Each structure stands twice: as structure tokens, then as C-alpha cells.
């Protein structure tokens, strides 16, 4: 009896242009409706579209879609409180508080040796088990997690100041731009630091070859042509 070959591992789905659209559409709806109609309908539209985006991610099997029930409940509670108090400060203040809580959880994950950043990075890029078990890798991941937590705490402080000193529309617009810029800068610094740190490990090929391999497996990049022998 011949042994049946094992099927290739299922490639996890990746975000698409529709996910990017879902990310920014609630912000656009809020700005337009808050300017032209009322805060009530702005919060309703933003909440409903955010829930719709979570349901779509869940149906497509994206990682963040796995916690869809928790996120949906959070969005409903946040939207309901914002509507009851008819306050953008309450609505966005809840989000700022949750962001601060996420930073605390990130620090705790490092202290209890269950680094969430390390888990996320292992999903994003393929790494050999022997590399992930090395103290150099764990040390680099711990430093990155703590650095990200510091960035998030700084963002919480800025958001809190901005919410108290700007109109709601200005808060949403300015925060969108600053968060995007801070996120891009953080990703670049993380990539540079991690590549430099892990290159000290014998046999580590570097982040770019790993990223190219990941893009090929996801079908986002064509494999390089075979070299002639």
C-alpha cells in the first residue's frame, strides 16, 4: 500500500485592497457625517462599518478575524456609550484607553515570556525553529516588544492631549495622519534593528530573503527564474 503524500500546508490569507478600504472608510464616514449631519449618525456609521469590516475579515480567515466576537462586542459597547453620552470624547476616549491596555498587555507578555510580538512575527515570516529558540532572537524580540509598547504609550499621551485641545473632526484627521506616520517609522526601525541583530546568528539569511520567500508563497511575487547549470 502506497503512502499518501501529505497535502501542502494551507497558506494563510493576506489583507487585500478591500481591507485597506474598510480600514479608512469608517473615518471618512465619520468626518463627512459629523460635519454635515450630526455626531449621532457619525458614530452609528463608523461603528456599523467597523463591524462589517470585522465580519469580512472573519469570513476570509484573516488572523484578526478569529477574535471577531470580542471586537464586535467592543465596537458595540463603544458606539452605544458614545451615542448615549452624545460625546466624541467618550467615544474616542474609550479607544485611547483600550490602546493603553494593549501596551500594558504587550509588556506583560514579555515579563511572562509569552512575547506577542514574537508570535506575530513568526506568522509574518518563516523562521527555522532553531533560530526562534536562540537567546539572541528572544532578546531582540523582547526589546522590540518593549519598544513598541513605549511607542503606543507615547501615542496614547498624544491622543489624549489632542482630544482635549482640538475639535472632534480635527482629532480624527490629525490622529489618522500621525498614527500612519508613526506606524511606518516604527516598522522601518524594527526591520533595521531585527535584521542587524539576527545577522549575528550563523545561517540567518537576512530579512529581505525571508520576506521575498513569504511573498512568493502568498502569490504576491513571482519566484526567481532558475539559474542555468
Coordinates of C-alpha atoms in Angstrom, one line a residue:
X1 CA 0.0 0.0 0.0
X2 CA 1.5 3.3 -1.1
X3 CA 1.6 6.1 1.4
X4 CA -0.5 9.1 0.5
X5 CA 1.5 12.3 0.2
X6 CA 0.7 15.0 2.8
X7 CA -1.1 18.0 1.3
X8 CA 0.9 21.2 1.3
X9 CA 0.3 23.5 4.2
X10 CA -2.5 26.0 3.7
X11 CA -1.3 29.5 3.0
X12 CA -3.0 31.9 5.4
X13 CA -4.9 34.7 3.6
X14 CA -3.5 38.2 3.5
X15 CA -5.1 41.6 3.6
X16 CA -6.3 43.0 0.3
X17 CA -7.2 46.4 -1.1
X18 CA -10.7 45.8 0.2
X19 CA -9.3 45.5 3.7
X20 CA -7.4 48.8 3.3
X21 CA -10.7 50.4 2.0
X22 CA -12.5 49.0 5.1
X23 CA -9.8 50.5 7.3
X24 CA -10.3 54.1 6.2
X25 CA -13.9 54.1 5.2
X26 CA -15.2 54.5 8.8
X27 CA -13.0 57.5 9.2
X28 CA -14.3 59.1 6.0
X29 CA -17.9 58.4 7.0
X30 CA -17.4 59.9 10.5
X31 CA -15.8 63.1 9.1
X32 CA -18.5 63.6 6.5
X33 CA -21.5 62.8 8.7
X34 CA -20.2 64.7 11.7
X35 CA -19.7 67.8 9.5
X36 CA -23.0 67.6 7.5
X37 CA -25.4 65.7 9.8
X38 CA -24.7 65.0 13.4
X39 CA -22.3 63.3 15.8
X40 CA -25.0 60.6 16.4
X41 CA -25.1 59.4 12.8
X42 CA -21.3 59.7 12.5
X43 CA -20.8 57.3 15.4
X44 CA -23.5 55.0 14.1
X45 CA -22.0 54.8 10.6
X46 CA -18.4 54.4 11.9
X47 CA -19.5 51.6 14.3
X48 CA -21.5 49.7 11.7
X49 CA -18.8 49.9 9.0
X50 CA -16.2 48.8 11.5
X51 CA -18.3 45.8 12.5
X52 CA -18.9 45.0 8.8
X53 CA -15.1 45.0 8.3
X54 CA -14.6 42.6 11.1
X55 CA -17.2 40.2 9.8
X56 CA -15.5 40.3 6.3
X57 CA -12.1 39.5 7.9
X58 CA -13.6 36.6 9.8
X59 CA -15.2 35.1 6.7
X60 CA -11.9 35.3 4.9
X61 CA -10.0 33.7 7.7
X62 CA -7.6 36.5 8.5
X63 CA -5.9 36.3 11.9
X64 CA -7.6 39.3 13.4
X65 CA -10.9 37.8 12.3
X66 CA -10.5 35.0 14.8
X67 CA -11.3 37.4 17.6
X68 CA -14.2 38.9 15.8
X69 CA -16.8 38.3 18.6
X70 CA -14.7 40.2 21.1
X71 CA -14.0 43.1 18.7
X72 CA -17.7 43.3 17.7
X73 CA -18.8 43.5 21.3
X74 CA -16.2 46.2 22.0
X75 CA -17.3 48.2 19.0
X76 CA -21.0 47.9 20.0
X77 CA -20.3 49.0 23.6
X78 CA -18.0 51.8 22.5
X79 CA -20.6 53.1 20.0
X80 CA -23.5 52.7 22.4
X81 CA -21.7 54.7 25.1
X82 CA -20.7 57.4 22.6
X83 CA -24.3 57.7 21.4
X84 CA -25.8 57.7 25.0
X85 CA -23.5 60.4 26.1
X86 CA -23.6 62.2 22.7
X87 CA -19.9 62.7 23.1
X88 CA -16.9 62.2 20.8
X89 CA -14.7 62.5 23.9
X90 CA -16.4 59.4 25.4
X91 CA -16.4 57.5 22.1
X92 CA -12.7 58.1 21.2
X93 CA -11.6 58.2 24.9
X94 CA -12.6 54.5 25.1
X95 CA -10.4 53.7 22.2
X96 CA -7.5 55.5 23.8
X97 CA -8.0 53.5 26.9
X98 CA -8.0 50.2 25.0
X99 CA -4.8 51.3 23.2
X100 CA -3.1 51.9 26.6
X101 CA -4.4 48.5 27.8
X102 CA -2.9 46.8 24.7
X103 CA 0.5 48.3 25.5
X104 CA 0.3 47.0 29.1
X105 CA -0.6 43.6 27.8
X106 CA 2.4 43.7 25.5
X107 CA 4.7 44.5 28.4
X108 CA 3.2 41.7 30.5
X109 CA 3.6 39.2 27.6
X110 CA 7.4 39.9 27.7
X111 CA 7.5 39.6 31.5
X112 CA 5.8 36.2 31.5
X113 CA 7.9 35.0 28.4
X114 CA 4.9 34.8 26.1
X115 CA 6.0 37.6 23.7
X116 CA 3.1 38.6 21.5
X117 CA 5.4 40.3 19.0
X118 CA 7.4 37.1 18.6
X119 CA 4.2 35.2 17.9
X120 CA 3.1 37.8 15.3
X121 CA 6.5 37.9 13.6
X122 CA 6.6 34.1 13.3
X123 CA 3.3 34.3 11.4
X124 CA 4.5 37.0 9.1
X125 CA 7.9 35.5 8.1
X126 CA 9.1 31.9 8.0
X127 CA 11.8 31.2 10.6
X128 CA 13.5 28.0 11.5
X129 CA 12.7 26.6 14.9
X130 CA 16.4 26.6 15.9
X131 CA 16.6 30.4 15.3
X132 CA 13.4 31.1 17.3
X133 CA 14.9 29.1 20.2
X134 CA 18.1 31.1 20.4
X135 CA 18.6 33.7 23.2
X136 CA 19.7 36.3 20.6
X137 CA 16.3 36.0 18.9
X138 CA 14.3 36.1 22.1
X139 CA 16.4 39.1 23.3
X140 CA 15.8 41.0 20.1
X141 CA 12.0 40.3 20.2
X142 CA 11.8 41.4 23.8
X143 CA 13.5 44.7 23.0
X144 CA 11.2 45.2 20.1
X145 CA 8.0 44.4 22.1
X146 CA 9.1 46.9 24.8
X147 CA 9.9 49.5 22.2
X148 CA 6.5 49.1 20.5
X149 CA 4.9 49.4 23.9
X150 CA 6.7 52.7 24.5
X151 CA 5.6 54.0 21.1
X152 CA 2.0 53.0 21.9
X153 CA 2.2 54.8 25.3
X154 CA 3.5 57.9 23.6
X155 CA 0.7 57.7 21.1
X156 CA -1.8 57.4 24.0
X157 CA -0.4 60.6 25.5
X158 CA -0.6 62.5 22.2
X159 CA -4.1 61.3 21.5
X160 CA -5.2 62.3 25.0
X161 CA -3.7 65.8 24.6
X162 CA -5.2 66.2 21.1
X163 CA -8.7 65.1 22.2
X164 CA -8.7 67.8 24.8
X165 CA -7.4 70.5 22.6
X166 CA -8.9 70.0 19.2
X167 CA -12.4 69.6 17.7
X168 CA -13.5 66.1 17.1
X169 CA -13.0 66.3 13.3
X170 CA -9.5 67.7 13.7
X171 CA -8.8 65.0 16.3
X172 CA -9.8 62.2 13.8
X173 CA -8.0 63.7 10.9
X174 CA -4.7 64.6 12.7
X175 CA -4.6 61.3 14.6
X176 CA -5.0 59.4 11.3
X177 CA -2.0 61.1 9.8
X178 CA 0.2 60.9 12.9
X179 CA -0.7 57.2 13.6
X180 CA 0.1 56.3 10.0
X181 CA 3.5 58.1 10.1
X182 CA 4.4 56.7 13.5
X183 CA 3.4 53.2 12.3
X184 CA 5.6 53.4 9.2
X185 CA 8.6 54.8 11.1
X186 CA 8.2 52.0 13.8
X187 CA 8.1 49.3 11.2
X188 CA 11.2 50.6 9.5
X189 CA 13.1 50.8 12.7
X190 CA 12.0 47.3 13.7
X191 CA 13.1 45.9 10.4
X192 CA 16.5 47.6 10.5
X193 CA 17.2 46.6 14.1
X194 CA 16.0 43.0 13.7
X195 CA 17.9 42.4 10.5
X196 CA 21.1 43.8 12.1
X197 CA 20.6 41.8 15.3
X198 CA 19.7 38.4 13.7
X199 CA 22.6 38.5 11.2
X200 CA 24.9 37.7 14.0
X201 CA 23.2 34.2 14.1
X202 CA 25.1 31.7 11.8
X203 CA 23.0 30.7 8.9
X204 CA 20.5 33.5 9.2
X205 CA 19.9 34.7 5.6
X206 CA 18.6 38.2 6.4
X207 CA 15.1 39.6 6.5
X208 CA 14.8 40.5 2.8
X209 CA 15.3 37.0 1.5
X210 CA 12.7 35.7 4.1
X211 CA 10.3 38.5 3.0
X212 CA 10.7 37.6 -0.6
X213 CA 10.1 34.0 0.1
X214 CA 7.0 34.8 2.0
X215 CA 5.7 37.0 -0.8
X216 CA 6.3 34.2 -3.3
X217 CA 4.4 31.6 -1.1
X218 CA 1.5 34.1 -0.9
X219 CA 1.4 34.6 -4.6
X220 CA 2.3 38.3 -4.3
X221 CA 5.6 37.9 -6.1
X222 CA 6.8 35.7 -8.9
X223 CA 9.6 33.2 -8.0
X224 CA 13.0 34.0 -9.3
X225 CA 14.0 32.1 -12.5
X226 CA 16.2 29.1 -12.1
X227 CA 19.8 29.7 -12.6
X228 CA 21.4 27.8 -15.5
X229 CA 23.6 25.0 -14.6

